[in-house]
Short mmCIF file of N, CA and C in Angstrom, two decimals:
data_model
loop_
_atom_site.label_atom_id
_atom_site.label_comp_id
_atom_site.label_asym_id
_atom_site.label_seq_id
_atom_site.Cartn_x
_atom_site.Cartn_y
_atom_site.Cartn_z
N MET A 12 31.20 -135.10 -2.62
CA MET A 12 30.18 -134.09 -2.42
C MET A 12 29.14 -134.68 -1.49
N ALA A 13 28.50 -133.88 -0.67
CA ALA A 13 27.55 -134.31 0.33
C ALA A 13 26.32 -134.79 -0.24
N ASP A 14 25.92 -134.44 -1.46
CA ASP A 14 24.72 -134.81 -2.07
C ASP A 14 24.76 -136.22 -2.74
N ASP A 15 25.96 -136.80 -2.81
CA ASP A 15 26.18 -138.08 -3.48
C ASP A 15 25.55 -139.20 -2.68
N LYS A 16 25.69 -139.15 -1.38
CA LYS A 16 25.25 -140.21 -0.54
C LYS A 16 24.18 -139.78 0.42
N PRO A 17 23.02 -140.41 0.52
CA PRO A 17 21.94 -140.03 1.41
C PRO A 17 22.36 -140.15 2.87
N CYS A 18 21.86 -139.34 3.74
CA CYS A 18 22.17 -139.39 5.19
C CYS A 18 21.19 -140.34 5.85
N PHE A 19 20.04 -140.55 5.34
CA PHE A 19 19.03 -141.41 5.87
C PHE A 19 18.44 -142.28 4.76
N ASN A 20 17.98 -143.50 5.05
CA ASN A 20 17.24 -144.24 4.02
C ASN A 20 15.78 -143.69 4.02
N ALA A 21 14.97 -144.13 3.08
CA ALA A 21 13.70 -143.55 2.94
C ALA A 21 12.81 -143.80 4.09
N LEU A 22 12.91 -144.99 4.71
CA LEU A 22 12.06 -145.32 5.88
C LEU A 22 12.41 -144.43 7.06
N SER A 23 13.68 -144.25 7.33
CA SER A 23 14.10 -143.33 8.48
C SER A 23 13.67 -141.90 8.15
N TYR A 24 13.78 -141.48 6.90
CA TYR A 24 13.41 -140.10 6.47
C TYR A 24 11.93 -139.94 6.89
N ARG A 25 11.05 -140.89 6.49
CA ARG A 25 9.62 -140.76 6.75
C ARG A 25 9.31 -140.71 8.27
N LYS A 26 10.07 -141.56 9.00
CA LYS A 26 9.83 -141.59 10.51
C LYS A 26 10.19 -140.26 11.14
N ILE A 27 11.34 -139.73 10.69
CA ILE A 27 11.77 -138.44 11.26
C ILE A 27 10.80 -137.38 10.91
N ILE A 28 10.33 -137.36 9.57
CA ILE A 28 9.40 -136.25 9.23
C ILE A 28 8.08 -136.39 10.02
N GLY A 29 7.67 -137.64 10.24
CA GLY A 29 6.46 -137.81 11.09
C GLY A 29 6.60 -137.29 12.45
N SER A 30 7.77 -137.49 13.08
CA SER A 30 8.04 -136.93 14.36
C SER A 30 8.10 -135.44 14.37
N LEU A 31 8.66 -134.87 13.26
CA LEU A 31 8.76 -133.42 13.20
C LEU A 31 7.38 -132.80 12.96
N GLN A 32 6.50 -133.51 12.28
CA GLN A 32 5.13 -132.97 12.05
C GLN A 32 4.46 -132.85 13.46
N TYR A 33 4.66 -133.88 14.25
CA TYR A 33 4.13 -133.79 15.62
C TYR A 33 4.69 -132.66 16.42
N LEU A 34 5.99 -132.36 16.22
CA LEU A 34 6.65 -131.37 16.98
C LEU A 34 6.21 -129.92 16.53
N THR A 35 5.65 -129.76 15.35
CA THR A 35 5.10 -128.46 14.98
C THR A 35 3.93 -128.03 15.78
N LEU A 36 3.31 -128.87 16.52
CA LEU A 36 2.23 -128.50 17.40
C LEU A 36 2.68 -127.47 18.41
N THR A 37 3.93 -127.53 18.90
CA THR A 37 4.45 -126.60 19.86
C THR A 37 5.55 -125.72 19.29
N ARG A 38 5.95 -125.95 17.97
CA ARG A 38 7.02 -125.24 17.40
C ARG A 38 6.55 -124.71 16.02
N PRO A 39 5.66 -123.67 15.98
CA PRO A 39 5.25 -123.13 14.70
C PRO A 39 6.39 -122.58 13.88
N ASP A 40 7.52 -122.26 14.47
CA ASP A 40 8.63 -121.76 13.74
C ASP A 40 9.24 -122.71 12.67
N ILE A 41 8.96 -124.03 12.94
CA ILE A 41 9.51 -125.04 11.98
C ILE A 41 8.46 -125.53 11.01
N ALA A 42 7.25 -125.04 11.11
CA ALA A 42 6.16 -125.54 10.24
C ALA A 42 6.45 -125.51 8.74
N PHE A 43 7.01 -124.36 8.29
CA PHE A 43 7.31 -124.22 6.85
C PHE A 43 8.38 -125.24 6.35
N ALA A 44 9.45 -125.33 7.11
CA ALA A 44 10.52 -126.24 6.77
C ALA A 44 9.99 -127.67 6.79
N VAL A 45 9.25 -128.07 7.76
CA VAL A 45 8.75 -129.44 7.91
C VAL A 45 7.85 -129.71 6.69
N ASN A 46 7.00 -128.74 6.34
CA ASN A 46 6.13 -128.89 5.15
C ASN A 46 6.90 -129.06 3.92
N ALA A 47 7.99 -128.31 3.76
CA ALA A 47 8.78 -128.48 2.54
C ALA A 47 9.53 -129.83 2.47
N LEU A 48 10.04 -130.20 3.60
CA LEU A 48 10.71 -131.59 3.65
C LEU A 48 9.70 -132.76 3.47
N SER A 49 8.51 -132.54 4.02
CA SER A 49 7.54 -133.66 3.94
C SER A 49 7.03 -133.85 2.50
N GLN A 50 7.22 -132.91 1.63
CA GLN A 50 6.77 -133.07 0.26
C GLN A 50 7.62 -134.04 -0.53
N HIS A 51 8.69 -134.50 0.07
CA HIS A 51 9.60 -135.50 -0.52
C HIS A 51 9.63 -136.85 0.26
N MET A 52 8.64 -137.09 1.01
CA MET A 52 8.60 -138.29 1.86
C MET A 52 8.70 -139.57 1.11
N HIS A 53 8.03 -139.61 -0.03
CA HIS A 53 7.95 -140.86 -0.80
C HIS A 53 9.19 -141.25 -1.56
N ASP A 54 9.91 -140.25 -1.92
CA ASP A 54 11.17 -140.48 -2.70
C ASP A 54 12.21 -139.38 -2.35
N PRO A 55 12.75 -139.38 -1.15
CA PRO A 55 13.71 -138.33 -0.77
C PRO A 55 14.99 -138.46 -1.61
N ALA A 56 15.41 -137.41 -2.21
CA ALA A 56 16.70 -137.38 -2.87
C ALA A 56 17.84 -137.18 -1.86
N PRO A 57 19.03 -137.56 -2.18
CA PRO A 57 20.10 -137.30 -1.21
C PRO A 57 20.19 -135.88 -0.65
N SER A 58 19.90 -134.91 -1.52
CA SER A 58 19.92 -133.53 -1.12
C SER A 58 18.86 -133.26 0.01
N HIS A 59 17.73 -133.91 -0.08
CA HIS A 59 16.71 -133.80 0.90
C HIS A 59 17.17 -134.39 2.33
N THR A 60 17.84 -135.48 2.20
CA THR A 60 18.32 -136.06 3.49
C THR A 60 19.39 -135.19 4.13
N VAL A 61 20.21 -134.52 3.30
CA VAL A 61 21.23 -133.55 3.83
C VAL A 61 20.51 -132.42 4.42
N MET A 62 19.44 -131.94 3.76
CA MET A 62 18.70 -130.77 4.44
C MET A 62 18.05 -131.22 5.67
N LEU A 63 17.52 -132.43 5.73
CA LEU A 63 16.99 -132.96 7.00
C LEU A 63 17.94 -133.00 8.08
N ARG A 64 19.23 -133.45 7.74
CA ARG A 64 20.23 -133.54 8.78
C ARG A 64 20.53 -132.15 9.36
N LYS A 65 20.61 -131.20 8.44
CA LYS A 65 20.94 -129.81 8.88
C LYS A 65 19.72 -129.27 9.72
N PHE A 66 18.54 -129.66 9.35
CA PHE A 66 17.38 -129.24 10.07
C PHE A 66 17.29 -129.84 11.49
N ILE A 67 17.73 -131.07 11.60
CA ILE A 67 17.80 -131.73 12.92
C ILE A 67 18.82 -130.97 13.81
N ARG A 68 19.91 -130.56 13.24
CA ARG A 68 20.92 -129.80 14.00
C ARG A 68 20.28 -128.48 14.52
N TYR A 69 19.45 -127.88 13.67
CA TYR A 69 18.79 -126.62 14.09
C TYR A 69 17.84 -126.91 15.25
N ILE A 70 17.09 -127.97 15.18
CA ILE A 70 16.25 -128.36 16.30
C ILE A 70 17.01 -128.65 17.52
N LYS A 71 18.15 -129.27 17.41
CA LYS A 71 18.91 -129.59 18.57
C LYS A 71 19.46 -128.31 19.22
N GLY A 72 19.79 -127.34 18.37
CA GLY A 72 20.34 -126.03 18.92
C GLY A 72 19.27 -125.14 19.45
N THR A 73 18.03 -125.38 19.23
CA THR A 73 16.99 -124.47 19.66
C THR A 73 15.91 -125.27 20.47
N MET A 74 16.40 -126.12 21.37
CA MET A 74 15.44 -126.86 22.18
C MET A 74 14.66 -126.04 23.18
N GLU A 75 15.18 -124.83 23.52
CA GLU A 75 14.38 -124.00 24.33
C GLU A 75 13.27 -123.27 23.69
N PHE A 76 13.20 -123.29 22.37
CA PHE A 76 12.16 -122.67 21.66
C PHE A 76 10.88 -123.39 21.69
N GLY A 77 9.71 -122.75 21.56
CA GLY A 77 8.42 -123.48 21.61
C GLY A 77 7.36 -122.69 22.30
N LEU A 78 6.23 -123.12 22.19
CA LEU A 78 5.04 -122.51 22.79
C LEU A 78 4.83 -123.01 24.25
N PRO A 79 4.79 -122.08 25.18
CA PRO A 79 4.49 -122.53 26.48
C PRO A 79 3.04 -122.98 26.68
N ILE A 80 2.78 -124.02 27.37
CA ILE A 80 1.44 -124.42 27.71
C ILE A 80 1.30 -124.25 29.26
N THR A 81 0.46 -123.22 29.59
CA THR A 81 0.38 -122.86 30.96
C THR A 81 -1.05 -123.02 31.45
N ARG A 82 -1.15 -123.14 32.76
CA ARG A 82 -2.48 -123.25 33.43
C ARG A 82 -2.95 -121.81 33.65
N SER A 83 -4.14 -121.43 33.06
CA SER A 83 -4.64 -120.11 33.26
C SER A 83 -6.12 -120.16 33.06
N ASN A 84 -6.79 -118.95 32.92
CA ASN A 84 -8.21 -118.92 32.80
C ASN A 84 -8.60 -119.54 31.42
N LEU A 85 -9.89 -119.73 31.20
CA LEU A 85 -10.33 -120.33 30.01
C LEU A 85 -11.09 -119.35 29.05
N LEU A 86 -10.59 -118.12 29.06
CA LEU A 86 -11.21 -117.14 28.14
C LEU A 86 -10.58 -117.31 26.75
N LEU A 87 -11.56 -117.35 25.80
CA LEU A 87 -11.14 -117.60 24.41
C LEU A 87 -11.06 -116.29 23.76
N ARG A 88 -9.88 -116.01 23.08
CA ARG A 88 -9.78 -114.69 22.32
C ARG A 88 -8.97 -115.02 21.07
N THR A 89 -9.27 -114.28 19.98
CA THR A 89 -8.62 -114.54 18.68
C THR A 89 -8.15 -113.25 18.12
N TYR A 90 -6.96 -113.27 17.47
CA TYR A 90 -6.41 -112.13 16.75
C TYR A 90 -6.38 -112.40 15.31
N SER A 91 -6.87 -111.52 14.50
CA SER A 91 -6.88 -111.66 13.04
C SER A 91 -6.14 -110.59 12.29
N ASP A 92 -5.52 -110.98 11.23
CA ASP A 92 -4.81 -109.96 10.34
C ASP A 92 -4.69 -110.48 8.97
N ALA A 93 -4.42 -109.60 8.05
CA ALA A 93 -4.23 -109.94 6.65
C ALA A 93 -3.19 -109.04 6.06
N ASP A 94 -2.56 -109.58 5.01
CA ASP A 94 -1.55 -108.83 4.31
C ASP A 94 -2.07 -108.68 2.87
N TRP A 95 -2.60 -107.51 2.58
CA TRP A 95 -3.32 -107.27 1.31
C TRP A 95 -2.37 -107.47 0.10
N ALA A 96 -2.83 -108.25 -0.85
CA ALA A 96 -2.09 -108.46 -2.13
C ALA A 96 -0.59 -108.73 -1.94
N SER A 97 -0.29 -109.49 -0.95
CA SER A 97 1.11 -109.73 -0.62
C SER A 97 1.84 -110.59 -1.68
N ASP A 98 1.18 -111.43 -2.42
CA ASP A 98 1.83 -112.28 -3.40
C ASP A 98 2.04 -111.44 -4.68
N PRO A 99 3.26 -111.13 -5.03
CA PRO A 99 3.51 -110.24 -6.20
C PRO A 99 3.08 -110.87 -7.54
N VAL A 100 2.94 -112.19 -7.60
CA VAL A 100 2.57 -112.85 -8.82
C VAL A 100 1.06 -112.91 -9.00
N THR A 101 0.35 -113.40 -8.04
CA THR A 101 -1.07 -113.67 -8.12
C THR A 101 -1.90 -112.49 -7.54
N ARG A 102 -1.30 -111.58 -6.72
CA ARG A 102 -1.90 -110.49 -6.03
C ARG A 102 -2.85 -110.93 -4.99
N LYS A 103 -2.79 -112.18 -4.63
CA LYS A 103 -3.60 -112.69 -3.54
C LYS A 103 -3.13 -112.25 -2.16
N SER A 104 -4.03 -112.10 -1.21
CA SER A 104 -3.64 -111.70 0.16
C SER A 104 -3.36 -112.94 0.97
N THR A 105 -2.74 -112.71 2.10
CA THR A 105 -2.47 -113.78 3.14
C THR A 105 -3.27 -113.44 4.34
N SER A 106 -4.00 -114.42 4.82
CA SER A 106 -4.79 -114.36 6.07
C SER A 106 -4.01 -115.04 7.17
N GLY A 107 -4.15 -114.45 8.32
CA GLY A 107 -3.50 -115.06 9.52
C GLY A 107 -4.41 -114.83 10.76
N PHE A 108 -4.43 -115.82 11.56
CA PHE A 108 -5.15 -115.61 12.91
C PHE A 108 -4.61 -116.58 13.92
N CYS A 109 -4.71 -116.23 15.17
CA CYS A 109 -4.30 -117.11 16.25
C CYS A 109 -5.36 -116.92 17.40
N SER A 110 -5.62 -118.09 18.01
CA SER A 110 -6.57 -118.10 19.11
C SER A 110 -5.84 -118.58 20.40
N PHE A 111 -6.24 -117.95 21.50
CA PHE A 111 -5.65 -118.25 22.81
C PHE A 111 -6.77 -118.77 23.71
N LEU A 112 -6.51 -119.73 24.46
CA LEU A 112 -7.44 -120.16 25.57
C LEU A 112 -6.64 -119.77 26.84
N GLY A 113 -7.07 -118.70 27.46
CA GLY A 113 -6.32 -118.11 28.54
C GLY A 113 -5.01 -117.59 27.94
N ASP A 114 -3.87 -118.00 28.47
CA ASP A 114 -2.52 -117.53 28.06
C ASP A 114 -1.90 -118.49 27.07
N THR A 115 -2.63 -119.59 26.68
CA THR A 115 -2.08 -120.63 25.85
C THR A 115 -2.54 -120.55 24.43
N LEU A 116 -1.66 -120.47 23.47
CA LEU A 116 -1.99 -120.47 22.14
C LEU A 116 -2.52 -121.83 21.64
N VAL A 117 -3.75 -121.98 21.24
CA VAL A 117 -4.35 -123.22 20.90
C VAL A 117 -4.64 -123.50 19.45
N SER A 118 -4.70 -122.39 18.68
CA SER A 118 -4.93 -122.61 17.23
C SER A 118 -4.34 -121.38 16.44
N TRP A 119 -3.71 -121.69 15.33
CA TRP A 119 -3.18 -120.60 14.46
C TRP A 119 -3.21 -121.07 13.01
N THR A 120 -3.41 -120.13 12.15
CA THR A 120 -3.36 -120.40 10.71
C THR A 120 -2.81 -119.24 9.91
N VAL A 121 -2.01 -119.51 8.95
CA VAL A 121 -1.57 -118.52 8.02
C VAL A 121 -1.78 -119.12 6.63
N LYS A 122 -2.56 -118.52 5.78
CA LYS A 122 -3.04 -119.15 4.55
C LYS A 122 -3.23 -118.09 3.47
N LYS A 123 -2.81 -118.43 2.26
CA LYS A 123 -3.10 -117.50 1.14
C LYS A 123 -4.57 -117.54 0.80
N GLN A 124 -5.18 -116.39 0.63
CA GLN A 124 -6.59 -116.31 0.32
C GLN A 124 -6.89 -116.93 -1.08
N SER A 125 -8.09 -117.53 -1.26
CA SER A 125 -8.35 -118.17 -2.50
C SER A 125 -8.72 -117.28 -3.66
N THR A 126 -9.09 -116.01 -3.37
CA THR A 126 -9.42 -115.05 -4.37
C THR A 126 -8.64 -113.76 -4.14
N VAL A 127 -8.65 -112.92 -5.21
CA VAL A 127 -7.94 -111.63 -5.08
C VAL A 127 -8.97 -110.67 -4.42
N SER A 128 -8.55 -110.02 -3.42
CA SER A 128 -9.33 -108.99 -2.70
C SER A 128 -9.18 -107.65 -3.43
N ARG A 129 -10.30 -106.88 -3.42
CA ARG A 129 -10.28 -105.60 -4.09
C ARG A 129 -9.70 -104.49 -3.29
N SER A 130 -9.62 -104.74 -1.95
CA SER A 130 -9.13 -103.68 -1.09
C SER A 130 -8.53 -104.37 0.20
N SER A 131 -7.84 -103.52 0.99
CA SER A 131 -7.31 -104.10 2.26
C SER A 131 -8.45 -104.41 3.16
N THR A 132 -9.52 -103.66 3.09
CA THR A 132 -10.70 -103.90 3.99
C THR A 132 -11.25 -105.29 3.65
N GLU A 133 -11.40 -105.51 2.36
CA GLU A 133 -11.93 -106.83 1.95
C GLU A 133 -10.97 -107.99 2.39
N SER A 134 -9.73 -107.78 2.22
CA SER A 134 -8.77 -108.76 2.60
C SER A 134 -8.79 -109.09 4.11
N GLU A 135 -8.91 -107.99 4.94
CA GLU A 135 -8.99 -108.13 6.37
C GLU A 135 -10.36 -108.76 6.78
N TYR A 136 -11.41 -108.44 6.05
CA TYR A 136 -12.76 -108.96 6.27
C TYR A 136 -12.78 -110.50 6.02
N ARG A 137 -12.09 -110.95 5.01
CA ARG A 137 -12.02 -112.40 4.70
C ARG A 137 -11.21 -113.07 5.84
N ALA A 138 -10.16 -112.42 6.30
CA ALA A 138 -9.37 -113.09 7.42
C ALA A 138 -10.22 -113.06 8.64
N LEU A 139 -10.93 -112.04 8.88
CA LEU A 139 -11.81 -112.01 10.11
C LEU A 139 -12.88 -113.07 10.01
N ALA A 140 -13.45 -113.30 8.82
CA ALA A 140 -14.49 -114.36 8.67
C ALA A 140 -13.89 -115.75 9.04
N LEU A 141 -12.68 -115.97 8.49
CA LEU A 141 -12.07 -117.30 8.77
C LEU A 141 -11.70 -117.44 10.25
N ALA A 142 -11.24 -116.37 10.86
CA ALA A 142 -10.94 -116.35 12.37
C ALA A 142 -12.15 -116.61 13.14
N THR A 143 -13.30 -115.96 12.71
CA THR A 143 -14.56 -116.18 13.43
C THR A 143 -15.05 -117.56 13.35
N ALA A 144 -14.96 -118.20 12.24
CA ALA A 144 -15.40 -119.55 12.02
C ALA A 144 -14.54 -120.49 12.88
N ASP A 145 -13.27 -120.25 12.89
CA ASP A 145 -12.34 -121.10 13.74
C ASP A 145 -12.70 -120.95 15.24
N THR A 146 -12.91 -119.70 15.64
CA THR A 146 -13.25 -119.40 17.06
C THR A 146 -14.57 -120.13 17.47
N ILE A 147 -15.54 -120.07 16.61
CA ILE A 147 -16.84 -120.75 16.86
C ILE A 147 -16.58 -122.23 17.01
N TRP A 148 -15.79 -122.72 16.14
CA TRP A 148 -15.43 -124.23 16.22
C TRP A 148 -14.77 -124.54 17.51
N LEU A 149 -13.81 -123.69 17.95
CA LEU A 149 -13.18 -123.88 19.23
C LEU A 149 -14.08 -123.87 20.44
N LYS A 150 -15.11 -122.99 20.36
CA LYS A 150 -16.12 -122.86 21.45
C LYS A 150 -16.91 -124.14 21.49
N LYS A 151 -17.31 -124.67 20.33
CA LYS A 151 -18.04 -125.90 20.21
C LYS A 151 -17.22 -127.10 20.75
N LEU A 152 -15.96 -127.03 20.41
CA LEU A 152 -14.99 -128.06 20.96
C LEU A 152 -14.93 -128.04 22.46
N LEU A 153 -14.90 -126.87 23.07
CA LEU A 153 -14.93 -126.76 24.52
C LEU A 153 -16.20 -127.39 25.15
N VAL A 154 -17.34 -127.17 24.41
CA VAL A 154 -18.58 -127.77 24.92
C VAL A 154 -18.47 -129.31 24.87
N ASP A 155 -17.89 -129.83 23.74
CA ASP A 155 -17.65 -131.29 23.66
C ASP A 155 -16.85 -131.85 24.78
N PHE A 156 -15.91 -131.03 25.25
CA PHE A 156 -15.03 -131.40 26.41
C PHE A 156 -15.73 -131.08 27.76
N ARG A 157 -16.97 -130.69 27.69
CA ARG A 157 -17.77 -130.31 28.92
C ARG A 157 -17.11 -129.18 29.66
N ILE A 158 -16.59 -128.18 28.96
CA ILE A 158 -15.99 -127.03 29.57
C ILE A 158 -16.88 -125.84 29.24
N ALA A 159 -17.51 -125.31 30.25
CA ALA A 159 -18.46 -124.23 30.09
C ALA A 159 -17.65 -122.93 29.73
N HIS A 160 -18.18 -122.29 28.70
CA HIS A 160 -17.57 -121.01 28.25
C HIS A 160 -18.65 -120.01 28.01
N SER A 161 -19.11 -119.38 29.13
CA SER A 161 -20.26 -118.46 28.95
C SER A 161 -19.88 -117.02 28.67
N HIS A 162 -18.54 -116.75 28.67
CA HIS A 162 -18.10 -115.44 28.42
C HIS A 162 -18.08 -115.22 26.86
N PRO A 163 -18.26 -113.88 26.51
CA PRO A 163 -18.25 -113.56 25.07
C PRO A 163 -16.80 -113.85 24.54
N MET A 164 -16.74 -114.24 23.30
CA MET A 164 -15.43 -114.47 22.67
C MET A 164 -14.89 -113.17 22.08
N ASP A 165 -13.67 -112.84 22.41
CA ASP A 165 -13.10 -111.58 21.91
C ASP A 165 -12.37 -111.94 20.63
N ILE A 166 -12.72 -111.18 19.51
CA ILE A 166 -11.98 -111.37 18.25
C ILE A 166 -11.46 -109.99 17.91
N TYR A 167 -10.08 -109.89 17.76
CA TYR A 167 -9.47 -108.62 17.53
C TYR A 167 -9.03 -108.51 16.10
N CYS A 168 -9.22 -107.27 15.54
CA CYS A 168 -8.81 -106.97 14.15
C CYS A 168 -8.25 -105.56 14.20
N ASP A 169 -7.21 -105.31 13.42
CA ASP A 169 -6.49 -104.04 13.52
C ASP A 169 -6.97 -103.11 12.42
N ASN A 170 -7.96 -103.41 11.61
CA ASN A 170 -8.42 -102.57 10.54
C ASN A 170 -9.74 -101.94 10.84
N THR A 171 -9.81 -100.67 11.05
CA THR A 171 -11.02 -99.97 11.50
C THR A 171 -12.15 -100.04 10.42
N SER A 172 -11.83 -100.06 9.23
CA SER A 172 -12.84 -100.20 8.09
C SER A 172 -13.51 -101.59 8.18
N THR A 173 -12.70 -102.57 8.46
CA THR A 173 -13.18 -104.01 8.52
C THR A 173 -14.13 -104.10 9.75
N ILE A 174 -13.72 -103.50 10.89
CA ILE A 174 -14.49 -103.60 12.13
C ILE A 174 -15.84 -102.84 11.86
N ALA A 175 -15.82 -101.64 11.16
CA ALA A 175 -17.10 -100.99 10.86
C ALA A 175 -17.92 -101.85 9.97
N LEU A 176 -17.35 -102.50 8.97
CA LEU A 176 -18.08 -103.36 8.04
C LEU A 176 -18.73 -104.49 8.76
N ALA A 177 -17.97 -105.12 9.68
CA ALA A 177 -18.49 -106.27 10.45
C ALA A 177 -19.58 -105.90 11.43
N ASN A 178 -19.51 -104.75 11.96
CA ASN A 178 -20.50 -104.34 12.95
C ASN A 178 -21.76 -103.66 12.38
N ASN A 179 -21.75 -103.24 11.10
CA ASN A 179 -22.87 -102.48 10.55
C ASN A 179 -23.58 -103.41 9.52
N PRO A 180 -24.78 -103.86 9.80
CA PRO A 180 -25.51 -104.79 8.86
C PRO A 180 -25.90 -104.06 7.53
N VAL A 181 -25.91 -102.70 7.56
CA VAL A 181 -26.23 -101.96 6.30
C VAL A 181 -25.26 -102.26 5.27
N PHE A 182 -24.02 -102.49 5.61
CA PHE A 182 -22.95 -102.73 4.58
C PHE A 182 -22.95 -104.19 4.08
N HIS A 183 -23.69 -105.01 4.75
CA HIS A 183 -23.57 -106.48 4.28
C HIS A 183 -24.04 -106.74 2.89
N ALA A 184 -24.89 -105.83 2.33
CA ALA A 184 -25.29 -106.02 0.96
C ALA A 184 -24.14 -105.84 -0.02
N ARG A 185 -23.15 -105.01 0.45
CA ARG A 185 -21.98 -104.79 -0.34
C ARG A 185 -20.95 -105.89 -0.29
N THR A 186 -21.15 -106.88 0.59
CA THR A 186 -20.17 -107.91 0.84
C THR A 186 -20.63 -109.25 0.32
N LYS A 187 -21.74 -109.33 -0.45
CA LYS A 187 -22.26 -110.56 -0.90
C LYS A 187 -21.24 -111.36 -1.75
N HIS A 188 -20.40 -110.60 -2.50
CA HIS A 188 -19.40 -111.30 -3.34
C HIS A 188 -18.40 -112.08 -2.42
N ILE A 189 -18.14 -111.50 -1.24
CA ILE A 189 -17.21 -112.13 -0.35
C ILE A 189 -17.81 -113.41 0.20
N GLU A 190 -19.08 -113.43 0.52
CA GLU A 190 -19.76 -114.61 1.01
C GLU A 190 -19.76 -115.71 -0.06
N ILE A 191 -19.96 -115.34 -1.31
CA ILE A 191 -20.03 -116.28 -2.41
C ILE A 191 -18.57 -116.90 -2.64
N ASP A 192 -17.59 -116.04 -2.49
CA ASP A 192 -16.23 -116.50 -2.77
C ASP A 192 -15.71 -117.44 -1.74
N GLN A 193 -16.21 -117.40 -0.50
CA GLN A 193 -15.71 -118.22 0.54
C GLN A 193 -15.90 -119.68 0.30
#
């Protein structure tokens, strides 16, 4: 059986996982698998080394995949979304956002929210808040690199209720629980 004998020793396993973690910078499609395999770095079972070998075959067969890094303008824009109550067990939502500098994707996150949202609007608002914080950090990072970014940052959200909530300070009194939960 293939699980009886490991394909790699523990040291080789750790080195390969480290290289794969670096590769996730331009290959977000492999991030979940790399994360799952990296949870066994300290004591990989033979089955994990077999999975790693299969995963390396996948990488070899998909060398053309990845994020293009192109020279373009330096306009910063972010897209935010959430999947309300997507976890059937905990009923927690999943936030996701991605930021582009020109045509190049420079930051992305998909994360389960820490609390249960009462509505899709609240879930989207939490995702928008995280995306905004990340976008502000990116703008400050550009300043550290001495790259002037005088243009407004565009942050996109597909939920009209969330956009109305974010734009109207009258509603902010109703969102204090969201601020506390963050």
